[in-house]
Amino acid sequence: MEYRVLGRTGFKVSALGVGGHEYRRWLNPNHFNVEMDVEEFYRTQEQRNEIIKRALDAGINYFDTTLKEEVESLGLALKKWGRRKDVFVAIMSIFPFRKMKEAPKSRWRDILLDEIESRLKLLNTSYADVFNLHMPEDNYSIELIAYTIGLLKELKASGKIRAIGASTHEPKFIAELMRKYDCFDTVMVRYNYFLKDAKETLFPLCKMLNVGVIVMKPICWPYYGIPFTYFCANENVASAYTPIQASIKWILNSPEVSCVVASVNSIAELEEDIRTFYKDVTVDDKILEKCLQNALSDKSKQILQKLSTHPYRDIREYARKALEEWKAT
């Protein structure tokens, strides 16, 4: 495994991380109009334990979480294998500014602390290595950011969190925020063969401020939530890398990137990601370009239509949104 320093944190993180949505998407209440099946969650935990064990054995030491059941599942796995001290774990509060804006200011502190404490409890730990401020562009205000950063700095000083991060889909916005406040130790941003704007708008600033860069969505492009591999399964471009490996390798060619976080739903998917690092070959982006052109061509409509009836609801919804985008163009 390759390791890179995560900016000013000094954390030596694996170039490949494991993302928050690997814990069985169909247990995700944010994508389904049903409650999480708690019995099934615990019954299937052993499968997720094995995914985490394989990641640990491969040298992966960075884990990103979003939803609470993801935090709990990771916490159970790390407890089983006794490896909490060997890894860096990122947690977040989902759309905190929405919740704070709807509440009186006297409640802001409790809202943030409750989110953090509940996740630490699920993680079976007293601290988080990174706390990501989720989508600060959503309901942003100067008052909200100032209050939140002030509290996070307080928690960092106490050891409750070790680094203050931001998770965003808007690299230009976060760059402007960093120029004003220099308040983040790390940023997590979308960056891939299709979404390249962070390279120009954010990465140079991160380098100047020594802010660590974590990349999300290495596989879900050009349509949100849909792996690009749906559009290149039959490509025969000669390459030492599979399309997914080529995407990971392409992203890591940017030296500002410390870690690429990929979600996995099986050991087989994880193994494919890991094998990216078995090869010391220059990536040829022809395979990525061909997949992109396929995804943007008329033939993608048929693929999206099939995906719109995919058994995983989150895929269906993303496919329907992509088809709506097609109709609008």
mmCIF file of C-alpha atoms in Angstrom:
data_model
loop_
_atom_site.group_PDB
_atom_site.id
_atom_site.type_symbol
_atom_site.label_atom_id
_atom_site.label_comp_id
_atom_site.label_asym_id
_atom_site.label_seq_id
_atom_site.Cartn_x
_atom_site.Cartn_y
_atom_site.Cartn_z
ATOM 1 C CA MET A 1 0.000 0.000 0.000
ATOM 2 C CA GLU A 2 1.132 3.517 -0.785
ATOM 3 C CA TYR A 3 1.000 6.165 1.952
ATOM 4 C CA ARG A 4 0.807 9.945 1.757
ATOM 5 C CA VAL A 5 0.860 12.699 4.372
ATOM 6 C CA LEU A 6 -2.540 14.299 4.916
ATOM 7 C CA GLY A 7 -1.478 17.924 4.841
ATOM 8 C CA ARG A 8 -0.982 19.778 8.109
ATOM 9 C CA THR A 9 -2.475 16.925 10.144
ATOM 10 C CA GLY A 10 0.728 14.949 9.681
ATOM 11 C CA PHE A 11 -1.357 11.768 9.418
ATOM 12 C CA LYS A 12 0.324 9.205 7.171
ATOM 13 C CA VAL A 13 -2.734 7.830 5.397
ATOM 14 C CA SER A 14 -3.150 5.053 2.866
ATOM 15 C CA ALA A 15 -3.633 6.313 -0.684
ATOM 16 C CA LEU A 16 -6.745 4.127 -0.825
ATOM 17 C CA GLY A 17 -9.461 4.634 1.754
ATOM 18 C CA VAL A 18 -12.764 2.877 2.384
ATOM 19 C CA GLY A 19 -15.893 4.994 2.156
ATOM 20 C CA GLY A 20 -18.993 5.177 4.236
ATOM 21 C CA HIS A 21 -21.479 3.514 1.928
ATOM 22 C CA GLU A 22 -19.909 0.083 1.850
ATOM 23 C CA TYR A 23 -22.179 -1.114 4.637
ATOM 24 C CA ARG A 24 -25.012 -2.479 2.483
ATOM 25 C CA ARG A 25 -26.760 0.362 0.728
ATOM 26 C CA TRP A 26 -30.176 -1.188 1.201
ATOM 27 C CA LEU A 27 -29.841 -0.543 4.946
ATOM 28 C CA ASN A 28 -29.478 3.167 4.233
ATOM 29 C CA PRO A 29 -32.645 4.959 5.453
ATOM 30 C CA ASN A 30 -31.741 8.114 3.510
ATOM 31 C CA HIS A 31 -32.278 6.289 0.213
ATOM 32 C CA PHE A 32 -35.231 4.102 1.106
ATOM 33 C CA ASN A 33 -38.700 4.769 2.361
ATOM 34 C CA VAL A 34 -38.303 2.117 5.058
ATOM 35 C CA GLU A 35 -36.698 1.869 8.455
ATOM 36 C CA MET A 36 -33.375 0.106 8.788
ATOM 37 C CA ASP A 37 -33.899 -3.566 9.618
ATOM 38 C CA VAL A 38 -31.948 -3.714 12.879
ATOM 39 C CA GLU A 39 -32.117 -7.509 13.100
ATOM 40 C CA GLU A 40 -30.741 -7.893 9.589
ATOM 41 C CA PHE A 41 -28.109 -5.248 10.278
ATOM 42 C CA TYR A 42 -26.596 -7.262 13.124
ATOM 43 C CA ARG A 43 -27.120 -10.599 11.381
ATOM 44 C CA THR A 44 -25.068 -9.427 8.402
ATOM 45 C CA GLN A 45 -22.416 -7.581 10.406
ATOM 46 C CA GLU A 46 -19.950 -10.454 10.064
ATOM 47 C CA GLN A 47 -19.846 -9.884 6.295
ATOM 48 C CA ARG A 48 -18.847 -6.283 6.869
ATOM 49 C CA ASN A 49 -16.340 -7.323 9.515
ATOM 50 C CA GLU A 50 -14.558 -9.380 6.868
ATOM 51 C CA ILE A 51 -14.481 -6.466 4.416
ATOM 52 C CA ILE A 52 -12.862 -4.265 7.054
ATOM 53 C CA LYS A 53 -10.398 -7.004 8.028
ATOM 54 C CA ARG A 54 -9.277 -7.410 4.433
ATOM 55 C CA ALA A 55 -8.862 -3.649 4.139
ATOM 56 C CA LEU A 56 -6.785 -3.565 7.319
ATOM 57 C CA ASP A 57 -4.654 -6.501 6.201
ATOM 58 C CA ALA A 58 -3.978 -4.677 2.917
ATOM 59 C CA GLY A 59 -2.685 -1.648 4.812
ATOM 60 C CA ILE A 60 -5.718 0.597 4.398
ATOM 61 C CA ASN A 61 -5.898 2.926 7.376
ATOM 62 C CA TYR A 62 -8.358 5.669 6.364
ATOM 63 C CA PHE A 63 -12.096 5.123 6.805
ATOM 64 C CA ASP A 64 -14.766 7.690 6.004
ATOM 65 C CA THR A 65 -18.296 7.502 7.411
ATOM 66 C CA THR A 66 -21.464 9.445 6.669
ATOM 67 C CA LEU A 67 -24.590 7.786 8.057
ATOM 68 C CA LYS A 68 -24.909 6.552 11.617
ATOM 69 C CA GLU A 69 -25.309 2.865 10.765
ATOM 70 C CA GLU A 70 -22.039 3.100 8.828
ATOM 71 C CA VAL A 71 -20.332 4.474 11.927
ATOM 72 C CA GLU A 72 -21.783 1.700 14.080
ATOM 73 C CA SER A 73 -20.798 -1.018 11.617
ATOM 74 C CA LEU A 74 -17.232 0.266 11.385
ATOM 75 C CA GLY A 75 -17.052 0.575 15.161
ATOM 76 C CA LEU A 76 -18.138 -3.037 15.609
ATOM 77 C CA ALA A 77 -15.565 -4.235 13.077
ATOM 78 C CA LEU A 78 -12.693 -2.263 14.587
ATOM 79 C CA LYS A 79 -13.652 -3.512 18.050
ATOM 80 C CA LYS A 80 -13.722 -7.122 16.841
ATOM 81 C CA TRP A 81 -10.269 -6.850 15.287
ATOM 82 C CA GLY A 82 -8.830 -4.585 17.996
ATOM 83 C CA ARG A 83 -7.544 -2.078 15.444
ATOM 84 C CA ARG A 84 -8.997 1.330 16.364
ATOM 85 C CA LYS A 85 -5.585 2.808 17.201
ATOM 86 C CA ASP A 86 -4.190 1.690 13.842
ATOM 87 C CA VAL A 87 -6.600 3.710 11.708
ATOM 88 C CA PHE A 88 -7.876 7.187 10.967
ATOM 89 C CA VAL A 89 -11.654 7.574 11.051
ATOM 90 C CA ALA A 90 -13.626 10.518 9.691
ATOM 91 C CA ILE A 91 -17.117 11.312 10.958
ATOM 92 C CA MET A 92 -19.563 14.080 10.083
ATOM 93 C CA SER A 93 -22.889 15.663 10.853
ATOM 94 C CA ILE A 94 -25.162 15.596 7.800
ATOM 95 C CA PHE A 95 -26.238 19.084 6.653
ATOM 96 C CA PRO A 96 -25.597 20.674 10.075
ATOM 97 C CA PHE A 97 -26.385 24.202 8.881
ATOM 98 C CA ARG A 98 -29.917 23.124 7.935
ATOM 99 C CA LYS A 99 -30.556 21.883 11.457
ATOM 100 C CA MET A 100 -28.935 24.896 13.090
ATOM 101 C CA LYS A 101 -30.779 27.404 10.908
ATOM 102 C CA GLU A 102 -34.114 25.909 11.932
ATOM 103 C CA ALA A 103 -33.244 26.158 15.645
ATOM 104 C CA PRO A 104 -32.616 29.082 18.004
ATOM 105 C CA LYS A 105 -28.959 29.974 18.450
ATOM 106 C CA SER A 106 -29.120 28.754 22.040
ATOM 107 C CA ARG A 107 -29.516 25.227 20.624
ATOM 108 C CA TRP A 108 -26.622 25.311 18.145
ATOM 109 C CA ARG A 109 -24.025 23.949 20.520
ATOM 110 C CA ASP A 110 -26.225 21.049 21.599
ATOM 111 C CA ILE A 111 -27.082 20.191 17.988
ATOM 112 C CA LEU A 112 -23.436 19.864 17.012
ATOM 113 C CA LEU A 113 -22.319 18.134 20.204
ATOM 114 C CA ASP A 114 -25.180 15.626 20.065
ATOM 115 C CA GLU A 115 -24.220 14.694 16.493
ATOM 116 C CA ILE A 116 -20.570 14.218 17.405
ATOM 117 C CA GLU A 117 -21.127 12.397 20.694
ATOM 118 C CA SER A 118 -23.670 9.995 19.202
ATOM 119 C CA ARG A 119 -21.225 9.018 16.459
ATOM 120 C CA LEU A 120 -18.341 8.560 18.876
ATOM 121 C CA LYS A 121 -20.535 6.297 20.993
ATOM 122 C CA LEU A 122 -21.417 4.177 17.958
ATOM 123 C CA LEU A 123 -17.753 4.062 16.995
ATOM 124 C CA ASN A 124 -16.798 2.815 20.490
ATOM 125 C CA THR A 125 -14.174 5.526 20.842
ATOM 126 C CA SER A 126 -13.532 8.774 22.679
ATOM 127 C CA TYR A 127 -12.257 10.725 19.678
ATOM 128 C CA ALA A 128 -12.525 11.131 15.916
ATOM 129 C CA ASP A 129 -9.454 11.659 13.780
ATOM 130 C CA VAL A 130 -11.324 13.967 11.398
ATOM 131 C CA PHE A 131 -14.652 15.719 11.785
ATOM 132 C CA ASN A 132 -15.999 16.782 8.397
ATOM 133 C CA LEU A 133 -18.300 19.760 8.183
ATOM 134 C CA HIS A 134 -20.764 18.350 5.669
ATOM 135 C CA MET A 135 -21.749 20.581 2.734
ATOM 136 C CA PRO A 136 -20.993 23.977 4.307
ATOM 137 C CA GLU A 137 -22.343 25.551 1.107
ATOM 138 C CA ASP A 138 -25.833 24.383 2.133
ATOM 139 C CA ASN A 139 -27.594 27.168 4.126
ATOM 140 C CA TYR A 140 -24.254 28.902 4.614
ATOM 141 C CA SER A 141 -24.018 32.101 6.627
ATOM 142 C CA ILE A 142 -21.084 33.939 8.198
ATOM 143 C CA GLU A 143 -22.649 33.513 11.633
ATOM 144 C CA LEU A 144 -23.123 29.773 11.220
ATOM 145 C CA ILE A 145 -19.609 29.088 9.944
ATOM 146 C CA ALA A 146 -18.000 31.265 12.619
ATOM 147 C CA TYR A 147 -19.917 29.558 15.422
ATOM 148 C CA THR A 148 -19.292 26.059 14.084
ATOM 149 C CA ILE A 149 -15.579 26.523 13.491
ATOM 150 C CA GLY A 150 -15.228 28.067 16.950
ATOM 151 C CA LEU A 151 -16.806 25.006 18.554
ATOM 152 C CA LEU A 152 -14.781 22.585 16.430
ATOM 153 C CA LYS A 153 -11.556 24.339 17.429
ATOM 154 C CA GLU A 154 -12.623 23.949 21.049
ATOM 155 C CA LEU A 155 -13.215 20.227 20.528
ATOM 156 C CA LYS A 156 -9.891 19.888 18.738
ATOM 157 C CA ALA A 157 -8.081 21.517 21.656
ATOM 158 C CA SER A 158 -9.768 19.068 24.038
ATOM 159 C CA GLY A 159 -8.769 16.042 21.932
ATOM 160 C CA LYS A 160 -12.335 15.100 21.017
ATOM 161 C CA ILE A 161 -11.436 15.572 17.347
ATOM 162 C CA ARG A 162 -7.923 15.619 15.931
ATOM 163 C CA ALA A 163 -8.556 17.524 12.705
ATOM 164 C CA ILE A 164 -11.237 19.807 11.274
ATOM 165 C CA GLY A 165 -12.334 18.942 7.764
ATOM 166 C CA ALA A 166 -14.974 19.839 5.204
ATOM 167 C CA SER A 167 -16.855 17.562 2.833
ATOM 168 C CA THR A 168 -18.180 19.376 -0.221
ATOM 169 C CA HIS A 169 -19.348 19.020 -3.814
ATOM 170 C CA GLU A 170 -18.404 22.640 -4.539
ATOM 171 C CA PRO A 171 -14.616 23.098 -4.758
ATOM 172 C CA LYS A 172 -14.911 26.756 -5.748
ATOM 173 C CA PHE A 173 -17.045 27.543 -2.704
ATOM 174 C CA ILE A 174 -14.762 25.748 -0.285
ATOM 175 C CA ALA A 175 -11.726 27.486 -1.788
ATOM 176 C CA GLU A 176 -13.325 30.876 -1.154
ATOM 177 C CA LEU A 177 -14.119 29.823 2.408
ATOM 178 C CA MET A 178 -10.530 28.714 2.970
ATOM 179 C CA ARG A 179 -9.189 32.019 1.658
ATOM 180 C CA LYS A 180 -11.363 33.918 4.131
ATOM 181 C CA TYR A 181 -10.888 31.775 7.212
ATOM 182 C CA ASP A 182 -8.163 29.123 6.689
ATOM 183 C CA CYS A 183 -10.283 26.998 9.006
ATOM 184 C CA PHE A 184 -9.841 23.466 7.641
ATOM 185 C CA ASP A 185 -7.067 20.919 8.107
ATOM 186 C CA THR A 186 -8.518 18.669 5.389
ATOM 187 C CA VAL A 187 -11.055 18.855 2.582
ATOM 188 C CA MET A 188 -13.001 16.036 0.978
ATOM 189 C CA VAL A 189 -14.080 16.835 -2.555
ATOM 190 C CA ARG A 190 -15.360 15.246 -5.766
ATOM 191 C CA TYR A 191 -12.570 14.781 -8.295
ATOM 192 C CA ASN A 192 -12.406 12.316 -11.156
ATOM 193 C CA TYR A 193 -11.894 12.036 -14.908
ATOM 194 C CA PHE A 194 -15.177 13.890 -15.531
ATOM 195 C CA LEU A 195 -15.202 16.371 -12.630
ATOM 196 C CA LYS A 196 -11.797 18.031 -12.914
ATOM 197 C CA ASP A 197 -12.429 21.567 -11.683
ATOM 198 C CA ALA A 198 -10.936 20.960 -8.222
ATOM 199 C CA LYS A 199 -7.547 20.572 -9.897
ATOM 200 C CA GLU A 200 -7.512 24.275 -10.787
ATOM 201 C CA THR A 201 -9.849 25.878 -8.265
ATOM 202 C CA LEU A 202 -8.869 24.072 -5.059
ATOM 203 C CA PHE A 203 -5.711 21.959 -5.189
ATOM 204 C CA PRO A 204 -3.200 24.837 -5.561
ATOM 205 C CA LEU A 205 -4.718 26.559 -2.517
ATOM 206 C CA CYS A 206 -4.615 23.322 -0.515
ATOM 207 C CA LYS A 207 -0.954 22.971 -1.375
ATOM 208 C CA MET A 208 -0.226 26.551 -0.307
ATOM 209 C CA LEU A 209 -2.124 26.196 2.991
ATOM 210 C CA ASN A 210 -0.940 22.608 3.573
ATOM 211 C CA VAL A 211 -4.512 21.314 3.694
ATOM 212 C CA GLY A 212 -4.899 17.584 3.138
ATOM 213 C CA VAL A 213 -7.048 16.468 0.191
ATOM 214 C CA ILE A 214 -9.332 13.443 0.327
ATOM 215 C CA VAL A 215 -11.131 12.536 -2.907
ATOM 216 C CA MET A 216 -14.638 11.095 -3.003
ATOM 217 C CA LYS A 217 -16.696 9.865 -5.954
ATOM 218 C CA PRO A 218 -13.791 8.212 -7.792
ATOM 219 C CA ILE A 219 -16.202 5.865 -9.559
ATOM 220 C CA CYS A 220 -19.557 7.691 -9.691
ATOM 221 C CA TRP A 221 -19.313 9.834 -12.814
ATOM 222 C CA PRO A 222 -20.466 11.415 -15.090
ATOM 223 C CA TYR A 223 -23.915 10.848 -13.548
ATOM 224 C CA TYR A 224 -24.341 11.365 -9.839
ATOM 225 C CA GLY A 225 -24.551 8.145 -7.843
ATOM 226 C CA ILE A 226 -23.968 5.834 -10.836
ATOM 227 C CA PRO A 227 -20.626 4.044 -11.372
ATOM 228 C CA PHE A 228 -19.135 4.925 -14.743
ATOM 229 C CA THR A 229 -18.360 1.241 -15.276
ATOM 230 C CA TYR A 230 -21.968 0.693 -16.356
ATOM 231 C CA PHE A 231 -20.967 2.484 -19.541
ATOM 232 C CA CYS A 232 -17.727 0.657 -20.296
ATOM 233 C CA ALA A 233 -18.308 -2.985 -19.383
ATOM 234 C CA ASN A 234 -17.692 -4.131 -22.957
ATOM 235 C CA GLU A 235 -14.710 -1.933 -23.786
ATOM 236 C CA ASN A 236 -11.636 -3.713 -25.125
ATOM 237 C CA VAL A 237 -9.045 -0.971 -24.696
ATOM 238 C CA ALA A 238 -5.657 -2.509 -23.955
ATOM 239 C CA SER A 239 -4.672 -1.502 -20.427
ATOM 240 C CA ALA A 240 -2.813 -2.884 -17.434
ATOM 241 C CA TYR A 241 -5.646 -1.543 -15.306
ATOM 242 C CA THR A 242 -9.345 -2.270 -15.115
ATOM 243 C CA PRO A 243 -11.514 0.844 -15.609
ATOM 244 C CA ILE A 244 -11.944 1.265 -11.851
ATOM 245 C CA GLN A 245 -8.228 0.854 -11.217
ATOM 246 C CA ALA A 246 -7.479 3.335 -14.009
ATOM 247 C CA SER A 247 -9.809 5.857 -12.382
ATOM 248 C CA ILE A 248 -8.137 5.497 -8.977
ATOM 249 C CA LYS A 249 -4.671 5.684 -10.504
ATOM 250 C CA TRP A 250 -5.608 8.724 -12.611
ATOM 251 C CA ILE A 251 -6.795 10.594 -9.510
ATOM 252 C CA LEU A 252 -3.654 9.720 -7.558
ATOM 253 C CA ASN A 253 -1.525 11.167 -10.348
ATOM 254 C CA SER A 254 -2.356 14.517 -8.739
ATOM 255 C CA PRO A 255 0.263 14.853 -5.978
ATOM 256 C CA GLU A 256 -2.040 17.087 -3.915
ATOM 257 C CA VAL A 257 -4.362 14.116 -3.327
ATOM 258 C CA SER A 258 -3.550 12.167 -0.172
ATOM 259 C CA CYS A 259 -6.279 9.534 -0.292
ATOM 260 C CA VAL A 260 -8.986 8.281 -2.652
ATOM 261 C CA VAL A 261 -12.046 7.037 -0.786
ATOM 262 C CA ALA A 262 -13.958 4.334 -2.633
ATOM 263 C CA SER A 263 -17.110 2.636 -1.406
ATOM 264 C CA VAL A 264 -17.157 -1.142 -1.596
ATOM 265 C CA ASN A 265 -19.957 -3.627 -1.062
ATOM 266 C CA SER A 266 -17.950 -6.846 -1.226
ATOM 267 C CA ILE A 267 -14.462 -8.219 -0.733
ATOM 268 C CA ALA A 268 -14.257 -8.753 -4.506
ATOM 269 C CA GLU A 269 -14.771 -5.034 -5.121
ATOM 270 C CA LEU A 270 -12.202 -4.207 -2.461
ATOM 271 C CA GLU A 271 -9.673 -6.611 -3.973
ATOM 272 C CA GLU A 272 -9.987 -4.900 -7.349
ATOM 273 C CA ASP A 273 -9.255 -1.535 -5.732
ATOM 274 C CA ILE A 274 -6.286 -2.921 -3.807
ATOM 275 C CA ARG A 275 -4.753 -4.464 -6.916
ATOM 276 C CA THR A 276 -4.347 -0.950 -8.317
ATOM 277 C CA PHE A 277 -1.268 -0.707 -6.121
ATOM 278 C CA TYR A 278 0.239 -3.972 -7.334
ATOM 279 C CA LYS A 279 1.020 -2.333 -10.674
ATOM 280 C CA ASP A 280 3.723 0.233 -11.327
ATOM 281 C CA VAL A 281 2.564 1.147 -14.814
ATOM 282 C CA THR A 282 1.633 4.555 -16.206
ATOM 283 C CA VAL A 283 -2.120 4.769 -16.591
ATOM 284 C CA ASP A 284 -3.426 5.274 -20.112
ATOM 285 C CA ASP A 285 -6.578 7.345 -19.880
ATOM 286 C CA LYS A 286 -7.944 6.069 -23.204
ATOM 287 C CA ILE A 287 -10.112 3.588 -21.361
ATOM 288 C CA LEU A 288 -11.565 6.373 -19.196
ATOM 289 C CA GLU A 289 -12.130 8.605 -22.206
ATOM 290 C CA LYS A 290 -13.959 5.820 -24.036
ATOM 291 C CA CYS A 291 -16.204 5.184 -21.037
ATOM 292 C CA LEU A 292 -16.933 8.891 -20.751
ATOM 293 C CA GLN A 293 -17.830 9.223 -24.417
ATOM 294 C CA ASN A 294 -20.141 6.216 -24.122
ATOM 295 C CA ALA A 295 -21.792 7.725 -21.061
ATOM 296 C CA LEU A 296 -22.422 10.992 -22.870
ATOM 297 C CA SER A 297 -23.687 9.377 -26.070
ATOM 298 C CA ASP A 298 -27.254 8.475 -26.991
ATOM 299 C CA LYS A 299 -26.607 4.813 -26.183
ATOM 300 C CA SER A 300 -26.376 5.724 -22.496
ATOM 301 C CA LYS A 301 -30.124 6.395 -22.455
ATOM 302 C CA GLN A 302 -30.825 2.682 -22.838
ATOM 303 C CA ILE A 303 -28.429 1.863 -20.015
ATOM 304 C CA LEU A 304 -29.985 4.495 -17.768
ATOM 305 C CA GLN A 305 -33.467 3.212 -18.559
ATOM 306 C CA LYS A 306 -32.430 -0.282 -17.447
ATOM 307 C CA LEU A 307 -30.833 1.134 -14.312
ATOM 308 C CA SER A 308 -34.033 3.018 -13.525
ATOM 309 C CA THR A 309 -35.570 -0.381 -12.680
ATOM 310 C CA HIS A 310 -32.469 -1.672 -10.902
ATOM 311 C CA PRO A 311 -33.297 -3.619 -7.702
ATOM 312 C CA TYR A 312 -31.306 -1.138 -5.586
ATOM 313 C CA ARG A 313 -33.529 1.853 -5.057
ATOM 314 C CA ASP A 314 -30.762 4.415 -4.771
ATOM 315 C CA ILE A 315 -29.471 3.401 -8.214
ATOM 316 C CA ARG A 316 -32.990 3.657 -9.637
ATOM 317 C CA GLU A 317 -33.468 7.170 -8.349
ATOM 318 C CA TYR A 318 -30.093 8.343 -9.645
ATOM 319 C CA ALA A 319 -30.828 6.819 -13.055
ATOM 320 C CA ARG A 320 -34.176 8.580 -13.230
ATOM 321 C CA LYS A 321 -32.542 11.888 -12.404
ATOM 322 C CA ALA A 322 -29.947 11.302 -15.117
ATOM 323 C CA LEU A 323 -32.709 10.588 -17.641
ATOM 324 C CA GLU A 324 -34.429 13.819 -16.630
ATOM 325 C CA GLU A 325 -31.173 15.646 -17.332
ATOM 326 C CA TRP A 326 -31.120 14.070 -20.786
ATOM 327 C CA LYS A 327 -34.647 15.301 -21.498
ATOM 328 C CA ALA A 328 -33.702 18.819 -20.415
ATOM 329 C CA THR A 329 -30.807 19.048 -22.892
#
